[in-house]
PDB file of C-alpha atoms in Angstrom:
ATOM      1  CA  MET A   1      -0.030  -0.076   0.213  1.00 53.00           C
ATOM      2  CA  TYR A   2       3.079   2.412   1.025  1.00 50.00           C
ATOM      3  CA  PHE A   3       5.097   2.967  -1.971  1.00 50.00           C
ATOM      4  CA  ARG A   4       1.851   2.150  -5.165  1.00 54.00           C
ATOM      5  CA  ASN A   5       1.838   5.612  -3.431  1.00 54.00           C
ATOM      6  CA  PHE A   6       5.518   6.350  -5.218  1.00 56.00           C
ATOM      7  CA  PRO A   7       6.080   7.445  -8.788  1.00 58.00           C
ATOM      8  CA  GLU A   8       8.097   5.050 -10.883  1.00 62.00           C
ATOM      9  CA  ILE A   9      10.900   5.484 -13.118  1.00 56.00           C
ATOM     10  CA  ARG A  10      13.179   4.296 -15.897  1.00 62.00           C
ATOM     11  CA  TYR A  11      16.127   2.669 -14.196  1.00 64.00           C
ATOM     12  CA  SER A  12      18.610   1.357 -16.942  1.00 69.00           C
ATOM     13  CA  LEU A  13      22.103  -0.861 -15.194  1.00 72.00           C
ATOM     14  CA  ASP A  14      23.688  -0.858 -19.000  1.00 73.00           C
ATOM     15  CA  ASP A  15      23.514   2.646 -19.831  1.00 70.00           C
ATOM     16  CA  GLY A  16      19.669   2.935 -21.846  1.00 65.00           C
ATOM     17  CA  ASP A  17      20.535  -0.389 -23.701  1.00 72.00           C
ATOM     18  CA  THR A  18      17.762  -1.798 -21.500  1.00 77.00           C
ATOM     19  CA  SER A  19      15.559   0.144 -18.835  1.00 71.00           C
ATOM     20  CA  PHE A  20      12.246  -0.817 -16.591  1.00 62.00           C
ATOM     21  CA  ILE A  21       9.456   0.973 -14.631  1.00 62.00           C
ATOM     22  CA  ILE A  22      10.370   1.328 -11.551  1.00 57.00           C
ATOM     23  CA  THR A  23       9.014   2.225  -8.032  1.00 55.00           C
ATOM     24  CA  ASP A  24      10.760   4.785  -7.540  1.00 59.00           C
ATOM     25  CA  PHE A  25      11.646   4.213  -3.724  1.00 51.00           C
ATOM     26  CA  PHE A  26      14.651   7.016  -3.217  1.00 52.00           C
ATOM     27  CA  ARG A  27      12.034   9.543  -2.805  1.00 56.00           C
ATOM     28  CA  ARG A  28      11.932  10.214   0.605  1.00 54.00           C
ATOM     29  CA  VAL A  29       8.202  11.031   2.620  1.00 56.00           C
ATOM     30  CA  ARG A  30       8.174  12.937   6.572  1.00 55.00           C
ATOM     31  CA  ALA A  31       5.862  13.355   8.478  1.00 55.00           C
ATOM     32  CA  ASP A  32       5.122  17.133  10.078  1.00 52.00           C
ATOM     33  CA  GLN A  33       6.553  16.528  13.766  1.00 46.00           C
ATOM     34  CA  ARG A  34       4.982  19.753  14.660  1.00 46.00           C
ATOM     35  CA  ASN A  35       1.748  18.574  14.808  1.00 48.00           C
ATOM     36  CA  ILE A  36       2.517  15.172  15.063  1.00 46.00           C
ATOM     37  CA  ALA A  37       4.418  16.081  18.316  1.00 44.00           C
ATOM     38  CA  SER A  38       1.469  18.500  19.699  1.00 48.00           C
ATOM     39  CA  SER A  39      -0.925  16.791  18.266  1.00 59.00           C
ATOM     40  CA  LEU A  40      -3.893  15.091  20.517  1.00 66.00           C
ATOM     41  CA  ALA A  41      -4.657  12.463  16.850  1.00 81.00           C
ATOM     42  CA  TYR A  42      -1.352  10.567  18.576  1.00 89.00           C
ATOM     43  CA  ASP A  43      -1.093   8.911  22.027  1.00 92.00           C
ATOM     44  CA  GLU A  44       2.409   7.177  23.416  1.00 94.00           C
ATOM     45  CA  TYR A  45       3.551   3.822  23.245  1.00 97.00           C
ATOM     46  CA  ASP A  46       5.726   0.892  24.195  1.00 97.00           C
ATOM     47  CA  ILE A  47       6.098  -1.043  22.010  1.00 97.00           C
ATOM     48  CA  ARG A  48       6.853  -4.924  23.836  1.00 97.00           C
ATOM     49  CA  GLU A  49       9.273  -7.610  22.717  1.00 96.00           C
ATOM     50  CA  ASN A  50       8.888  -9.320  19.958  1.00 94.00           C
ATOM     51  CA  GLU A  51       6.052  -6.081  18.826  1.00 96.00           C
ATOM     52  CA  THR A  52       6.629  -5.606  15.109  1.00 96.00           C
ATOM     53  CA  PRO A  53       5.359  -2.700  13.468  1.00 97.00           C
ATOM     54  CA  GLU A  54       3.211  -5.167  11.345  1.00 97.00           C
ATOM     55  CA  ILE A  55       1.902  -6.893  14.374  1.00 97.00           C
ATOM     56  CA  LEU A  56       1.249  -3.901  16.171  1.00 97.00           C
ATOM     57  CA  ALA A  57      -0.504  -1.964  12.907  1.00 97.00           C
ATOM     58  CA  ASP A  58      -2.545  -5.442  13.343  1.00 97.00           C
ATOM     59  CA  LYS A  59      -2.719  -5.042  17.061  1.00 97.00           C
ATOM     60  CA  LEU A  60      -3.904  -1.517  16.303  1.00 96.00           C
ATOM     61  CA  TYR A  61      -5.724  -0.728  13.103  1.00 97.00           C
ATOM     62  CA  ASN A  62      -6.350  -4.129  12.713  1.00 97.00           C
ATOM     63  CA  ASP A  63      -4.348  -4.372   8.932  1.00 96.00           C
ATOM     64  CA  SER A  64      -0.863  -5.190   8.996  1.00 96.00           C
ATOM     65  CA  THR A  65      -0.487  -3.636   5.810  1.00 95.00           C
ATOM     66  CA  LEU A  66      -0.782  -0.025   7.307  1.00 96.00           C
ATOM     67  CA  HIS A  67       2.816   0.044   9.085  1.00 96.00           C
ATOM     68  CA  TRP A  68       4.055   2.081   6.632  1.00 93.00           C
ATOM     69  CA  ILE A  69       1.653   4.630   9.103  1.00 94.00           C
ATOM     70  CA  ILE A  70       3.938   4.011  12.429  1.00 95.00           C
ATOM     71  CA  LEU A  71       6.654   3.950  10.780  1.00 94.00           C
ATOM     72  CA  LEU A  72       5.882   6.892   9.244  1.00 91.00           C
ATOM     73  CA  VAL A  73       5.090   9.157  12.013  1.00 91.00           C
ATOM     74  CA  ASN A  74       8.274   8.448  14.478  1.00 93.00           C
ATOM     75  CA  ASP A  75      10.209   8.610  10.825  1.00 90.00           C
ATOM     76  CA  ILE A  76      11.747   5.598  11.287  1.00 93.00           C
ATOM     77  CA  ILE A  77      13.793   4.710   8.283  1.00 89.00           C
ATOM     78  CA  ASP A  78      15.265   1.362   8.678  1.00 91.00           C
ATOM     79  CA  PRO A  79      12.645  -0.238  11.337  1.00 91.00           C
ATOM     80  CA  ARG A  80      16.039  -3.145  11.290  1.00 91.00           C
ATOM     81  CA  TRP A  81      18.252  -0.936  12.938  1.00 93.00           C
ATOM     82  CA  ASP A  82      15.733   2.184  13.916  1.00 95.00           C
ATOM     83  CA  TRP A  83      12.975   0.363  16.127  1.00 97.00           C
ATOM     84  CA  PRO A  84      13.634  -2.371  19.358  1.00 97.00           C
ATOM     85  CA  LEU A  85      15.578  -4.625  19.596  1.00 97.00           C
ATOM     86  CA  ASP A  86      14.432  -7.840  21.324  1.00 95.00           C
ATOM     87  CA  THR A  87      16.884 -10.405  23.792  1.00 95.00           C
ATOM     88  CA  THR A  88      18.205 -12.373  22.152  1.00 95.00           C
ATOM     89  CA  VAL A  89      19.370 -10.018  19.018  1.00 95.00           C
ATOM     90  CA  PHE A  90      19.876  -6.823  21.572  1.00 96.00           C
ATOM     91  CA  THR A  91      22.485  -9.703  22.652  1.00 95.00           C
ATOM     92  CA  ASP A  92      24.179 -11.037  19.976  1.00 96.00           C
ATOM     93  CA  TYR A  93      23.946  -7.672  18.226  1.00 97.00           C
ATOM     94  CA  VAL A  94      26.602  -6.162  21.406  1.00 97.00           C
ATOM     95  CA  GLY A  95      28.506  -9.412  22.046  1.00 96.00           C
ATOM     96  CA  THR A  96      29.812  -9.056  18.486  1.00 97.00           C
ATOM     97  CA  LYS A  97      29.702  -5.840  18.772  1.00 97.00           C
ATOM     98  CA  TYR A  98      31.505  -4.982  21.992  1.00 97.00           C
ATOM     99  CA  GLY A  99      33.093  -9.229  22.145  1.00 96.00           C
ATOM    100  CA  LEU A 100      31.650 -11.351  24.907  1.00 95.00           C
ATOM    101  CA  SER A 101      34.223 -10.372  26.896  1.00 96.00           C
ATOM    102  CA  ASN A 102      34.069  -6.161  26.101  1.00 97.00           C
ATOM    103  CA  LEU A 103      30.403  -6.633  27.514  1.00 96.00           C
ATOM    104  CA  ASN A 104      31.141  -5.454  30.685  1.00 96.00           C
ATOM    105  CA  ALA A 105      34.127  -2.789  30.221  1.00 98.00           C
ATOM    106  CA  LEU A 106      33.330   0.237  30.635  1.00 97.00           C
ATOM    107  CA  HIS A 107      32.060   3.063  27.973  1.00 97.00           C
ATOM    108  CA  HIS A 108      32.182   5.529  30.087  1.00 97.00           C
ATOM    109  CA  TYR A 109      31.636   7.938  32.646  1.00 97.00           C
ATOM    110  CA  GLU A 110      28.365   9.702  34.146  1.00 97.00           C
ATOM    111  CA  ASN A 111      28.115  12.393  36.672  1.00 96.00           C
ATOM    112  CA  ASP A 112      24.966  13.259  38.902  1.00 93.00           C
ATOM    113  CA  ARG A 113      23.423  14.479  35.931  1.00 93.00           C
ATOM    114  CA  GLY A 114      23.811  11.585  33.132  1.00 92.00           C
ATOM    115  CA  ASP A 115      26.211  14.038  31.732  1.00 94.00           C
ATOM    116  CA  VAL A 116      29.138  12.202  30.523  1.00 96.00           C
ATOM    117  CA  VAL A 117      32.384  13.044  32.020  1.00 95.00           C
ATOM    118  CA  HIS A 118      36.191  11.854  31.403  1.00 95.00           C
ATOM    119  CA  SER A 119      37.853  10.018  33.200  1.00 93.00           C
ATOM    120  CA  SER A 120      39.161  12.323  35.394  1.00 94.00           C
ATOM    121  CA  PHE A 121      36.110  14.537  36.575  1.00 94.00           C
ATOM    122  CA  ALA A 122      36.771  15.348  39.925  1.00 93.00           C
ATOM    123  CA  GLY A 123      33.199  14.991  41.634  1.00 92.00           C
ATOM    124  CA  VAL A 124      30.803  12.069  41.561  1.00 94.00           C
ATOM    125  CA  LYS A 125      31.017  10.016  39.182  1.00 96.00           C
ATOM    126  CA  THR A 126      29.489   6.067  37.434  1.00 97.00           C
ATOM    127  CA  ALA A 127      31.110   3.487  35.659  1.00 97.00           C
ATOM    128  CA  VAL A 128      28.493   2.708  32.472  1.00 97.00           C
ATOM    129  CA  SER A 129      28.832  -0.540  30.637  1.00 97.00           C
ATOM    130  CA  ASN A 130      29.152  -1.223  26.760  1.00 98.00           C
ATOM    131  CA  PHE A 131      26.051  -3.748  28.030  1.00 98.00           C
ATOM    132  CA  GLU A 132      24.232  -0.939  30.087  1.00 98.00           C
ATOM    133  CA  HIS A 133      25.031   2.342  27.163  1.00 98.00           C
ATOM    134  CA  GLU A 134      23.659  -0.124  24.381  1.00 98.00           C
ATOM    135  CA  GLN A 135      20.108  -1.084  26.741  1.00 97.00           C
ATOM    136  CA  ARG A 136      20.168   2.606  27.243  1.00 97.00           C
ATOM    137  CA  ILE A 137      19.941   2.855  23.099  1.00 97.00           C
ATOM    138  CA  ASN A 138      17.850  -0.124  22.700  1.00 97.00           C
ATOM    139  CA  GLU A 139      15.011   0.923  25.175  1.00 97.00           C
ATOM    140  CA  SER A 140      14.127   4.780  24.249  1.00 96.00           C
ATOM    141  CA  LYS A 141      12.932   3.524  20.762  1.00 97.00           C
ATOM    142  CA  ARG A 142      10.734   2.007  22.857  1.00 97.00           C
ATOM    143  CA  ARG A 143       8.128   5.029  23.164  1.00 97.00           C
ATOM    144  CA  ILE A 144       6.636   5.429  20.131  1.00 96.00           C
ATOM    145  CA  LYS A 145       3.715   7.799  18.953  1.00 94.00           C
ATOM    146  CA  ILE A 146       0.808   6.031  17.636  1.00 95.00           C
ATOM    147  CA  LEU A 147      -1.743   7.608  15.047  1.00 94.00           C
ATOM    148  CA  GLN A 148      -5.254   7.409  16.872  1.00 93.00           C
ATOM    149  CA  ARG A 149      -6.981   4.666  14.682  1.00 93.00           C
ATOM    150  CA  ARG A 150     -10.222   7.831  13.928  1.00 91.00           C
ATOM    151  CA  PHE A 151      -7.272   9.446  12.397  1.00 90.00           C
ATOM    152  CA  VAL A 152      -5.818   6.456  10.040  1.00 92.00           C
ATOM    153  CA  PRO A 153      -8.271   7.259   6.765  1.00 91.00           C
ATOM    154  CA  ALA A 154      -6.841  10.627   6.615  1.00 87.00           C
ATOM    155  CA  PHE A 155      -3.620  10.393   7.301  1.00 86.00           C
ATOM    156  CA  ILE A 156      -4.060   8.111   4.075  1.00 87.00           C
ATOM    157  CA  THR A 157      -6.178   9.882   2.145  1.00 87.00           C
ATOM    158  CA  ASN A 158      -3.422  13.081   3.182  1.00 84.00           C
ATOM    159  CA  PHE A 159      -0.332  10.561   2.372  1.00 82.00           C
ATOM    160  CA  GLU A 160      -1.831  10.238  -1.487  1.00 82.00           C
ATOM    161  CA  ASN A 161      -2.689  14.213  -1.810  1.00 80.00           C
ATOM    162  CA  VAL A 162       1.196  14.296  -1.133  1.00 77.00           C
ATOM    163  CA  MET A 163       2.260  11.368  -2.940  1.00 74.00           C
ATOM    164  CA  ARG A 164       0.404  13.064  -6.021  1.00 76.00           C
ATOM    165  CA  ASN A 165       2.077  16.059  -5.759  1.00 74.00           C
ATOM    166  CA  VAL A 166       5.582  14.114  -5.943  1.00 63.00           C
ATOM    167  CA  LYS A 167       7.923  15.019  -9.368  1.00 57.00           C
TER     168      LYS A 167
END
């Protein structure tokens, strides 16, 4: 449903000898964040373990193909990395990134306000491990905005109108 609204372009892999008509999926559409932040049309939602955009769209809108609305409203470009990872994938990711023996190694220090400080900082500082740092990043992705169901038809119509005017 999302890409059917994108314009088509002629594309060639061999300097024009052979060309194809394809959907111009390189287009980037963004929801107006000012309207999203201040709108009463949205609720906040905390993504649960193993919940995907498709599962959430099915749960909230009874239509898994509307997952693109959730992604667009939250300015999520890459659902693989901009969506919270489930525990198994997260653990594998952190283990691969830092090495299993370095999960609890020092990532940085923070002062009592949570600001990153140098190791020579004279005040009270707390050590933050690699695992804890990555876990905070992952958990920060859980709270998202959800367009209320009653506004979905108008949102889709608006999206289609915008895409019709894309050159």
